[in-house]
mmCIF file of C-alpha atoms in Angstrom:
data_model
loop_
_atom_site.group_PDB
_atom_site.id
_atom_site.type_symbol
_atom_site.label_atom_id
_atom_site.label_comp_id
_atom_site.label_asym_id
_atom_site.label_seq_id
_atom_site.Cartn_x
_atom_site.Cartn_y
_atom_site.Cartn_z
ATOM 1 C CA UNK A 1 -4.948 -4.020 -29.426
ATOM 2 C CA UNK A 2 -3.043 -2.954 -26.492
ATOM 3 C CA UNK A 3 -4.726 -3.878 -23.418
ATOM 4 C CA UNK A 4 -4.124 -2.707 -19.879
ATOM 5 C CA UNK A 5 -6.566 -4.743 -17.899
ATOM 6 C CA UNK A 6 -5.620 -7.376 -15.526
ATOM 7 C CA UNK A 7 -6.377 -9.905 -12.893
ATOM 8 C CA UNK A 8 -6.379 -9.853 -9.188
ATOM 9 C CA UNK A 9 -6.695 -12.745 -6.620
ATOM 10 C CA UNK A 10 -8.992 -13.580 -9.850
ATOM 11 C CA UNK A 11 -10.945 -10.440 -9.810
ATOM 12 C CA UNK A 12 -10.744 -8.478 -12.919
ATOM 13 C CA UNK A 13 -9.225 -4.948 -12.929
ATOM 14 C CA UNK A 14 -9.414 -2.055 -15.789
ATOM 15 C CA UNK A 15 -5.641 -1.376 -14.793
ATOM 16 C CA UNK A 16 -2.995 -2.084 -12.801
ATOM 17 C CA UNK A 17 -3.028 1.320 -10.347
ATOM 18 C CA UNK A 18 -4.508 2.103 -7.546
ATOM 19 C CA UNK A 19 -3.847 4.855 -4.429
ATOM 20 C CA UNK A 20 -1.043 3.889 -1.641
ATOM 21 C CA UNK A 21 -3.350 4.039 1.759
ATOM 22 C CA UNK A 22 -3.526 7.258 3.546
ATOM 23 C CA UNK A 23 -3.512 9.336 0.194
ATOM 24 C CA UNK A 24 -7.145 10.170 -1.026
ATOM 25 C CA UNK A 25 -9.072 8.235 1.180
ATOM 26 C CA UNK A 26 -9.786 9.191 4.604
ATOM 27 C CA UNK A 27 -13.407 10.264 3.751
ATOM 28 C CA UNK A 28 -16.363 9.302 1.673
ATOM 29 C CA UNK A 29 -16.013 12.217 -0.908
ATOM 30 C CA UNK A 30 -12.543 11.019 -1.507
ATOM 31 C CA UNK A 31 -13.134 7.365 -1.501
ATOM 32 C CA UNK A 32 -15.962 8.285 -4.362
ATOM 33 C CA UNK A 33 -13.450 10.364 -6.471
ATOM 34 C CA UNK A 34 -11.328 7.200 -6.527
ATOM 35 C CA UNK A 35 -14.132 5.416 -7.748
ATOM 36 C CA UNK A 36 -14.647 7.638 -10.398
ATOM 37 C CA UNK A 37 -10.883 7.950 -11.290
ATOM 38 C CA UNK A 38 -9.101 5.400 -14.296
ATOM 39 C CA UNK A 39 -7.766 3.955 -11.074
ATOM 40 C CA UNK A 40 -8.102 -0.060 -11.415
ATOM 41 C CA UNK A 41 -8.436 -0.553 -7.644
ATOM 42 C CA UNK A 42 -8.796 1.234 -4.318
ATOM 43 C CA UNK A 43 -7.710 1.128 -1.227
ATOM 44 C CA UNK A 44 -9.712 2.386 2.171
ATOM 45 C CA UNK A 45 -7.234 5.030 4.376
ATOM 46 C CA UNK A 46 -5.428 2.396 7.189
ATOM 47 C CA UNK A 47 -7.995 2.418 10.157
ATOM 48 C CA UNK A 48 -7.843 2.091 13.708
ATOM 49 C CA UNK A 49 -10.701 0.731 16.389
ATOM 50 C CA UNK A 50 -11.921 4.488 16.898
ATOM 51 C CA UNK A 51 -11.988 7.626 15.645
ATOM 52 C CA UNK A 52 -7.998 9.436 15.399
ATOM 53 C CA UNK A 53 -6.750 13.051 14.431
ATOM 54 C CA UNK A 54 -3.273 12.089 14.344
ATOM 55 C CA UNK A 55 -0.176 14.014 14.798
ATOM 56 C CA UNK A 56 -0.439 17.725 15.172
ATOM 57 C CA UNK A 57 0.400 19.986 12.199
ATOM 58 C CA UNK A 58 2.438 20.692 10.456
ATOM 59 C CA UNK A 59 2.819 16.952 9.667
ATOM 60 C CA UNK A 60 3.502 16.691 5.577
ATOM 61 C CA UNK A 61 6.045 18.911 3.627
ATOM 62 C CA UNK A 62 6.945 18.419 -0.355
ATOM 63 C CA UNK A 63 10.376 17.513 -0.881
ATOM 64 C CA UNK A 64 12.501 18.147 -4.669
ATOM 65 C CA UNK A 65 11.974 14.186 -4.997
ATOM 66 C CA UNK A 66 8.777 12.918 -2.733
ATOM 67 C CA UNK A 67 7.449 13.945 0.652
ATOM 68 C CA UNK A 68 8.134 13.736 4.282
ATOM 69 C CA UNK A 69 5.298 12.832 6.655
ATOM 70 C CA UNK A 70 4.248 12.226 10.244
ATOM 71 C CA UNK A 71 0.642 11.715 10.014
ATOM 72 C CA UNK A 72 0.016 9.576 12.969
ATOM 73 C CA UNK A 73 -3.159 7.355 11.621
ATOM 74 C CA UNK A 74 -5.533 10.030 11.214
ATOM 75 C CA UNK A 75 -8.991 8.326 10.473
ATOM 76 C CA UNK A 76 -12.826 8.152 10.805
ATOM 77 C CA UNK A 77 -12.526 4.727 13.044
ATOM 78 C CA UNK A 78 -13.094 1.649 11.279
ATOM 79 C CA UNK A 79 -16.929 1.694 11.508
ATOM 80 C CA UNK A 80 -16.987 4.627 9.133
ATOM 81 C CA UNK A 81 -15.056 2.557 6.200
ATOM 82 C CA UNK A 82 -16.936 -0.396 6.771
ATOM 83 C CA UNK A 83 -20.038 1.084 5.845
ATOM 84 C CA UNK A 84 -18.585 2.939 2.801
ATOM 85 C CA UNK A 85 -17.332 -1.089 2.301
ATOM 86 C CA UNK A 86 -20.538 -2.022 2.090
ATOM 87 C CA UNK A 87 -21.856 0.786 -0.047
ATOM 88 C CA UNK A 88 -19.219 0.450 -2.564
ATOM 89 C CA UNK A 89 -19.700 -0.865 -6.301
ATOM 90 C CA UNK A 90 -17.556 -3.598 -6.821
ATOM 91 C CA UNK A 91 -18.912 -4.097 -10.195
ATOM 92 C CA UNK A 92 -17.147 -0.880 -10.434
ATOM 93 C CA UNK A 93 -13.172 -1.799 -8.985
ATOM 94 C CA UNK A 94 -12.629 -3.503 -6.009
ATOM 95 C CA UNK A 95 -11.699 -2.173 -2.565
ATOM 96 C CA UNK A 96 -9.336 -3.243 -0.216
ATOM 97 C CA UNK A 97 -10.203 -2.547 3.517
ATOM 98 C CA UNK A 98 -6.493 -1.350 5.418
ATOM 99 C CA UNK A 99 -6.807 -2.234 8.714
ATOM 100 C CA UNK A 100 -4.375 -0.976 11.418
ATOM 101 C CA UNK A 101 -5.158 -1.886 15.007
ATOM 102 C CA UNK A 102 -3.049 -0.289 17.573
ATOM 103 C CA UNK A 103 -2.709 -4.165 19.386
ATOM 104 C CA UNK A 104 -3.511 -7.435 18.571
ATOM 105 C CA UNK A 105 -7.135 -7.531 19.989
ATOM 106 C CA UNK A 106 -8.048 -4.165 17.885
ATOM 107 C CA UNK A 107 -7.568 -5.698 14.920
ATOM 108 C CA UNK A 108 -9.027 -8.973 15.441
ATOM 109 C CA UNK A 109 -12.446 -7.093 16.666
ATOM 110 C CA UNK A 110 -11.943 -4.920 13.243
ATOM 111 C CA UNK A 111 -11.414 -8.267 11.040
ATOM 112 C CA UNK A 112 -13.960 -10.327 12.901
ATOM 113 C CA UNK A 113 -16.841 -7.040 12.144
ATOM 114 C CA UNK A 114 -15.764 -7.030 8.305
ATOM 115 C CA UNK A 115 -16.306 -10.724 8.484
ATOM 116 C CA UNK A 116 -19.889 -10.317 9.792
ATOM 117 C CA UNK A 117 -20.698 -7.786 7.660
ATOM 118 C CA UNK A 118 -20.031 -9.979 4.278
ATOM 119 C CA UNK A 119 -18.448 -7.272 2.346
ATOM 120 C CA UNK A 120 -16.522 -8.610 -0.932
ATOM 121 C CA UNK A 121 -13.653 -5.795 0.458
ATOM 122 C CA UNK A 122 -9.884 -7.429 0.598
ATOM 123 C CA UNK A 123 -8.619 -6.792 3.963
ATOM 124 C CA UNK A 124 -5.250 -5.612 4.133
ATOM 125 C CA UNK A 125 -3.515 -6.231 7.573
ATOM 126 C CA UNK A 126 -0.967 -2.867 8.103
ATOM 127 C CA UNK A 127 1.841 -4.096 10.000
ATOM 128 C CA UNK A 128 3.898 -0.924 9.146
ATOM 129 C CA UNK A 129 2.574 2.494 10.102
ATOM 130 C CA UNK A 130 6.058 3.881 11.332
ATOM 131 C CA UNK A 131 4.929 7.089 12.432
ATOM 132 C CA UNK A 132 2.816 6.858 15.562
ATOM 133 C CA UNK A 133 4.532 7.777 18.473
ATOM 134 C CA UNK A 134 5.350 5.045 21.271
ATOM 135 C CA UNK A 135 3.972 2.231 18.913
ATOM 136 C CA UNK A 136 6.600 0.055 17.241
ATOM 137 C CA UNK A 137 6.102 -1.432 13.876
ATOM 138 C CA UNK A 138 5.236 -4.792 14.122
ATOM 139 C CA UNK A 139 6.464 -4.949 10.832
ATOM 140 C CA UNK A 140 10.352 -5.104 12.190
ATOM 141 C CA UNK A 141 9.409 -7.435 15.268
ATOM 142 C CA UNK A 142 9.239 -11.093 13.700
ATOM 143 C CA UNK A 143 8.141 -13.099 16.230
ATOM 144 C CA UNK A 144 5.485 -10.557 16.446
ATOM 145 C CA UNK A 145 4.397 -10.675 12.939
ATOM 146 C CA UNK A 146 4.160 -14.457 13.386
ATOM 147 C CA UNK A 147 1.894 -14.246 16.313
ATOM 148 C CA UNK A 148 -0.490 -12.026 14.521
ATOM 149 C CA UNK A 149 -0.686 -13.896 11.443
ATOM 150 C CA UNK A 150 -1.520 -16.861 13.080
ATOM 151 C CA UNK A 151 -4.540 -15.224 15.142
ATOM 152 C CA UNK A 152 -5.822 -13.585 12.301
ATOM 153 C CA UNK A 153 -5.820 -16.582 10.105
ATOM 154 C CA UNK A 154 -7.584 -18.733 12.533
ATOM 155 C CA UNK A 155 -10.085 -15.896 13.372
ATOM 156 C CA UNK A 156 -10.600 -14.650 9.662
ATOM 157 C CA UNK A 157 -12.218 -16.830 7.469
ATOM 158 C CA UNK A 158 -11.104 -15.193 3.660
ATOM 159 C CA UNK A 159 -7.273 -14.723 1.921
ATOM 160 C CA UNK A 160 -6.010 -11.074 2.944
ATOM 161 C CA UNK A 161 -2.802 -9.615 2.940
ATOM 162 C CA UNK A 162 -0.418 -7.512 4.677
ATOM 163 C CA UNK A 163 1.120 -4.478 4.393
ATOM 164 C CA UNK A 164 4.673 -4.442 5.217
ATOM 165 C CA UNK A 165 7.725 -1.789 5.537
ATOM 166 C CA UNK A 166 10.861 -1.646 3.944
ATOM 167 C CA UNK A 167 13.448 -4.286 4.687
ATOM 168 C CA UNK A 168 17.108 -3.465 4.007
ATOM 169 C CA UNK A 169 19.094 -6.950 4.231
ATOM 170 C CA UNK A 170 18.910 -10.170 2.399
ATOM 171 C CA UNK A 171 18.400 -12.145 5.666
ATOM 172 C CA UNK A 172 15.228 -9.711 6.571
ATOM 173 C CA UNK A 173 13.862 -10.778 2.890
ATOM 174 C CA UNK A 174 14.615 -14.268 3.634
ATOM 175 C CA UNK A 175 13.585 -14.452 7.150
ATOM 176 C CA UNK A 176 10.081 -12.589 6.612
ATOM 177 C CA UNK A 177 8.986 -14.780 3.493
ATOM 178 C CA UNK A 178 9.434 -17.554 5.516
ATOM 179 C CA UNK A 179 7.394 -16.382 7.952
ATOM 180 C CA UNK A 180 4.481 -15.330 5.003
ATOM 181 C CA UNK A 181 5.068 -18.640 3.181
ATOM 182 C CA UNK A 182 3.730 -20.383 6.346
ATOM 183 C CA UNK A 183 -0.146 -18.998 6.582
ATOM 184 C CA UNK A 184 -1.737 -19.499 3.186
ATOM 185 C CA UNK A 185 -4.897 -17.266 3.742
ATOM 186 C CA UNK A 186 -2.105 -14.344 3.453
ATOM 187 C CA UNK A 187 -2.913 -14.035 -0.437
ATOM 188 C CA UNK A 188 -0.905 -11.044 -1.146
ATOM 189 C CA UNK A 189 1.464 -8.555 0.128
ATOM 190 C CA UNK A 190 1.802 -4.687 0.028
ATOM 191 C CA UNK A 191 5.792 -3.363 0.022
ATOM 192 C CA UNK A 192 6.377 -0.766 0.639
ATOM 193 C CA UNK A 193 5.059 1.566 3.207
ATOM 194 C CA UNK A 194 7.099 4.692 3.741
ATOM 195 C CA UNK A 195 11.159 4.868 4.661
ATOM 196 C CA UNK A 196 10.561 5.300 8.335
ATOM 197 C CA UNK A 197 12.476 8.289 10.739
ATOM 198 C CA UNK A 198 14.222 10.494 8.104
ATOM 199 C CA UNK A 199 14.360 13.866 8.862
ATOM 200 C CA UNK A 200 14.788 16.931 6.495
ATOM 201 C CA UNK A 201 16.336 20.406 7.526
ATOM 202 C CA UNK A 202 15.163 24.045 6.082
ATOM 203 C CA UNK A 203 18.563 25.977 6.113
ATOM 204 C CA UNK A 204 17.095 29.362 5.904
ATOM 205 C CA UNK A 205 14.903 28.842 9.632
ATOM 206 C CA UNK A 206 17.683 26.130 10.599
ATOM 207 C CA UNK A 207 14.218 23.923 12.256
ATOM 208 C CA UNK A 208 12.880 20.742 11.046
ATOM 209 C CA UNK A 209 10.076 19.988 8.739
ATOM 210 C CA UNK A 210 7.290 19.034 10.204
ATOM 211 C CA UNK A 211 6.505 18.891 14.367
ATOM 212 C CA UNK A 212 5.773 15.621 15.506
ATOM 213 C CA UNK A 213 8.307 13.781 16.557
ATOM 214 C CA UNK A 214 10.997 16.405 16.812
ATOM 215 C CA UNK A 215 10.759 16.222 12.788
ATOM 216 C CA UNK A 216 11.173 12.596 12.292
ATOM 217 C CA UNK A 217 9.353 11.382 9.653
ATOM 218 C CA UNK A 218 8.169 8.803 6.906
ATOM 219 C CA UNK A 219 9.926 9.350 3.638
ATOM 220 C CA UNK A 220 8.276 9.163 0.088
ATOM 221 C CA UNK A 221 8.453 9.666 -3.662
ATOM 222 C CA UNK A 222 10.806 8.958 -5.396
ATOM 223 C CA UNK A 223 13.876 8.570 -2.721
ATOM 224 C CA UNK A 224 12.851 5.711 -1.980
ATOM 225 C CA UNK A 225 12.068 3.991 -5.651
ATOM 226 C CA UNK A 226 14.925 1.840 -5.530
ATOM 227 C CA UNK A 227 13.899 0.533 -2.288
ATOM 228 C CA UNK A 228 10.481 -0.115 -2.944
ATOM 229 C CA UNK A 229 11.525 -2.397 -6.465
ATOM 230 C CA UNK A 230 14.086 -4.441 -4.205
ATOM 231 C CA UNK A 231 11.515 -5.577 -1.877
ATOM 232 C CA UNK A 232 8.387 -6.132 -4.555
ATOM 233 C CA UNK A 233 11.433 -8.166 -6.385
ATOM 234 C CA UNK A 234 12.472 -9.877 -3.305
ATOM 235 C CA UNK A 235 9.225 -11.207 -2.096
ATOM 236 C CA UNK A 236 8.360 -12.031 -5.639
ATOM 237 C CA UNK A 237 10.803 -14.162 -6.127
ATOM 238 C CA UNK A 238 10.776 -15.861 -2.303
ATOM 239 C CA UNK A 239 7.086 -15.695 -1.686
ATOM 240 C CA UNK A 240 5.386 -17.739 -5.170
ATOM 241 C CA UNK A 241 2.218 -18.485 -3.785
ATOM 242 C CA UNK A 242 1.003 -14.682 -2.970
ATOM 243 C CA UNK A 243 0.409 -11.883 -5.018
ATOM 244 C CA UNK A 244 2.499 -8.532 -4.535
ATOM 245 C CA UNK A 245 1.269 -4.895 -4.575
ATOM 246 C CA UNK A 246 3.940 -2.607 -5.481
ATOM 247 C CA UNK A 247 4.398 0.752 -3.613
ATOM 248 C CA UNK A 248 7.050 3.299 -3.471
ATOM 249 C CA UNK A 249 8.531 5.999 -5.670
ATOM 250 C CA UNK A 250 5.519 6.296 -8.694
ATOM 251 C CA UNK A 251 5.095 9.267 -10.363
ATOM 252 C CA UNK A 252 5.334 8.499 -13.816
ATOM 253 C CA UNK A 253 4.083 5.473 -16.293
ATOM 254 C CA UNK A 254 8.408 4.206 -15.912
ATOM 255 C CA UNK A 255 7.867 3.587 -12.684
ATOM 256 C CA UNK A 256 4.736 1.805 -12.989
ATOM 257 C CA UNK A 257 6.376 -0.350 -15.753
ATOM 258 C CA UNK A 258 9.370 -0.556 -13.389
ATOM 259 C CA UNK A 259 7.328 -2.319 -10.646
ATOM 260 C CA UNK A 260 5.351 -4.587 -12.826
ATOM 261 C CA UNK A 261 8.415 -5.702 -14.244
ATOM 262 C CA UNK A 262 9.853 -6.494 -10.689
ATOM 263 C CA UNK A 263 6.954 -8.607 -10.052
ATOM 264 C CA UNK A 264 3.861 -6.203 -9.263
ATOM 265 C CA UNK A 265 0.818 -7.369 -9.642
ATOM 266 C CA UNK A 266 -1.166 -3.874 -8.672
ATOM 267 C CA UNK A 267 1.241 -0.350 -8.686
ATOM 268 C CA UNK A 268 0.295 2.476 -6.049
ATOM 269 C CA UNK A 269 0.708 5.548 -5.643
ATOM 270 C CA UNK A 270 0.870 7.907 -2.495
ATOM 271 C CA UNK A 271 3.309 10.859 -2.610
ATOM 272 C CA UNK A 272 2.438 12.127 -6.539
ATOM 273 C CA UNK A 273 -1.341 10.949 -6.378
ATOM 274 C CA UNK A 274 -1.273 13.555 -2.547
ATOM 275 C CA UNK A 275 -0.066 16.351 -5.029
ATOM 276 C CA UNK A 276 -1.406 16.034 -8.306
ATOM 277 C CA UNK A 277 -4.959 14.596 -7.146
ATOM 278 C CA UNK A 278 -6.718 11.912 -8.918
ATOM 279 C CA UNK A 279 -6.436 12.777 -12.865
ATOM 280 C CA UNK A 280 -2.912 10.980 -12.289
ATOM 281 C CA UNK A 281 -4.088 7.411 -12.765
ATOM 282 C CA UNK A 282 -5.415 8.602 -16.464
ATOM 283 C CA UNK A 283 -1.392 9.882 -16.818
ATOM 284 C CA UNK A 284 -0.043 6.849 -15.910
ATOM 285 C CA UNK A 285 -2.401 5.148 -18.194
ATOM 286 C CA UNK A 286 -1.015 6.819 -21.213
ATOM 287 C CA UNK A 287 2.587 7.047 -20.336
ATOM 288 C CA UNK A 288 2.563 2.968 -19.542
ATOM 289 C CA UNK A 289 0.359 2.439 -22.245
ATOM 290 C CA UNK A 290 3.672 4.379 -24.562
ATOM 291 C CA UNK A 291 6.082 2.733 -23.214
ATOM 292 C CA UNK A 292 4.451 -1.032 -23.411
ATOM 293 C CA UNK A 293 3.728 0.135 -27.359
ATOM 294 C CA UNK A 294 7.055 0.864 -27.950
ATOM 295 C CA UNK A 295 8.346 -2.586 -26.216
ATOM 296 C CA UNK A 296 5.738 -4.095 -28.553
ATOM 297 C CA UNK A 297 4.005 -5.750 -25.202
ATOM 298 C CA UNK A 298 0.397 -5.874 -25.910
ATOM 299 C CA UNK A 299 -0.807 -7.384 -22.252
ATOM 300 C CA UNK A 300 0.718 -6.876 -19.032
ATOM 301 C CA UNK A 301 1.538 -10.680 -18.507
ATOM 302 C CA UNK A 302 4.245 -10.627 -21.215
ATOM 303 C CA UNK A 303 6.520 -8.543 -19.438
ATOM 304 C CA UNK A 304 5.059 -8.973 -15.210
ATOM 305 C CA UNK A 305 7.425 -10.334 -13.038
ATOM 306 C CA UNK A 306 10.134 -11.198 -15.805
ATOM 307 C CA UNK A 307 13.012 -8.679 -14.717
ATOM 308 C CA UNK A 308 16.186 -10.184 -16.188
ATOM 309 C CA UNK A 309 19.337 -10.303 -14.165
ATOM 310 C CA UNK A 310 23.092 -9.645 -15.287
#
């Protein structure tokens, strides 16, 4: 009788999991082995006005616990996911549509062309990508944020949400809801994106990592685990209205559980779906499915959101 399904912004979804953007979906072969995988939802790779290769390579290296990356928005342009948008079989698992402009008026024109092309897609707003050179993440600018939430609700007709980065004080979490809690169309919100500017050292060559930006880089995995609960928790509990996507730190069904518990409504994953491929949402499956048998949950809602506190 256990049951894994679950709702969405009232769409229906075979399972809580879907990819983190920028892992598995920069191109149409990838984007249809997601649709084939025992992923519940998918997500489009974070996309920019036109066409980008990113930063130069060697921009990703495995870590013992996660990843460290400076990818720099590589993408098709956000022509090229629109029309796998409106391709796609929602019948099948919804999509969300990342969008990323690189200013204000870049992602308005990308928002106002999904809008005209009727696609059921969710747009998701990335105010977070911390690895392109010279371009700050609006993310950490809060006057900022405001500004574009406010164009982007009057110019967008549907709910979407955002995608934010990781905030590290209580008056950030406070602050920031406050900000979300005042635009209503934002329906839900993705925490977090990567750990921004760490930097990892090979002792044997005594260089960096990767190249761009003198080996700065995004961190994932599961460093930053504890991170990513906080904020789903945090903007659970401050933002009631909106629906949270949980990202950060997933490579096994605990973790999934972890996040749901913290107030998840979707889990993704990035670093361990990038090196195990797409049979990983089928893992998860099983291992959450284990763990919710031996809790004696039957349905997701019995235990979503209700982390108890000490």
């Amino acid at each position: 009788m256990l049951d894994l399904s679950t709702f969405f912004l009232g769409r229906p979804l075979a399972a809580p999991l879907m990819n983190a953007s920028g892992v598995w979906c920069n191109v149409t072969n990838q984007l249809n082995a997601l649709a084939k995988s025992e992923a519940g939802a998918m997500v489009t790779k974070s996309c920019t006005l036109v066409r980008r290769d990113g930063n130069p390579e060697p921009r990703y290296h495995t870590l013992s616990m996660g990843s460290i990356n400076s990818m720099g928005l590589p993408n098709e342009g956000h022509l090229y996911y629109l029309d796998y948008a409106q391709q796609h079989d929602y019948e099948n698992k919804p999509l969300f549509f990342s969008v990323a402009g690189l200013t204000l008026d870049d992602n308005l024109t990308m928002v106002a062309q999904i809008q005209d092309a009727y696609t059921p897609a969710m747009v998701e707003i990335n105010l977070s990508c911390p690895n392109v050179p010279g371009k700050a993440q609006i993310g950490y600018d809060f006057e900022a944020l405001d500004v574009i939430l406010a164009e982007i609700s009057s110019a967008y007709a549907r709910p979407f949400g955002v995608k934010l980065p990781p905030y590290f004080d209580i008056a950030h979490f406070d602050e920031v809801a406050e900000i979300l809690n005042r635009y209503d169309k934002v329906a839900f919100v993705t925490c977090i994106n990567s750990i921004g500017n760490g930097l990892m050292i090979d002792i044997n060559s005594e260089t960096v990592l990767i190249k761009p930006k003198q080996g700065f880089g995004g961190i994932g995995g599961e460093y930053v685990l504890p991170t990513a609960l906080a904020n789903v928790n945090a903007f659970y509990r401050r933002c009631p209205e909106k629906s949270i996507i949980g990202c950060g730190g997933v490579s096994t069904g605990e973790h999934v559980f972890m996040h749901l518990l913290a107030g998840a409504s979707i889990v993704q994953v990035g670093t361990a779906l990038y090196e195990e491929g797409v049979d990983i949402f089928a893992r998860l499956k099983i291992e959450l499915a284990r763990i919710m048998q031996q809790k004696g949950y039957q349905k997701i809602e019995e235990y979503q959101g209700k982390l108890k506190t000490i």
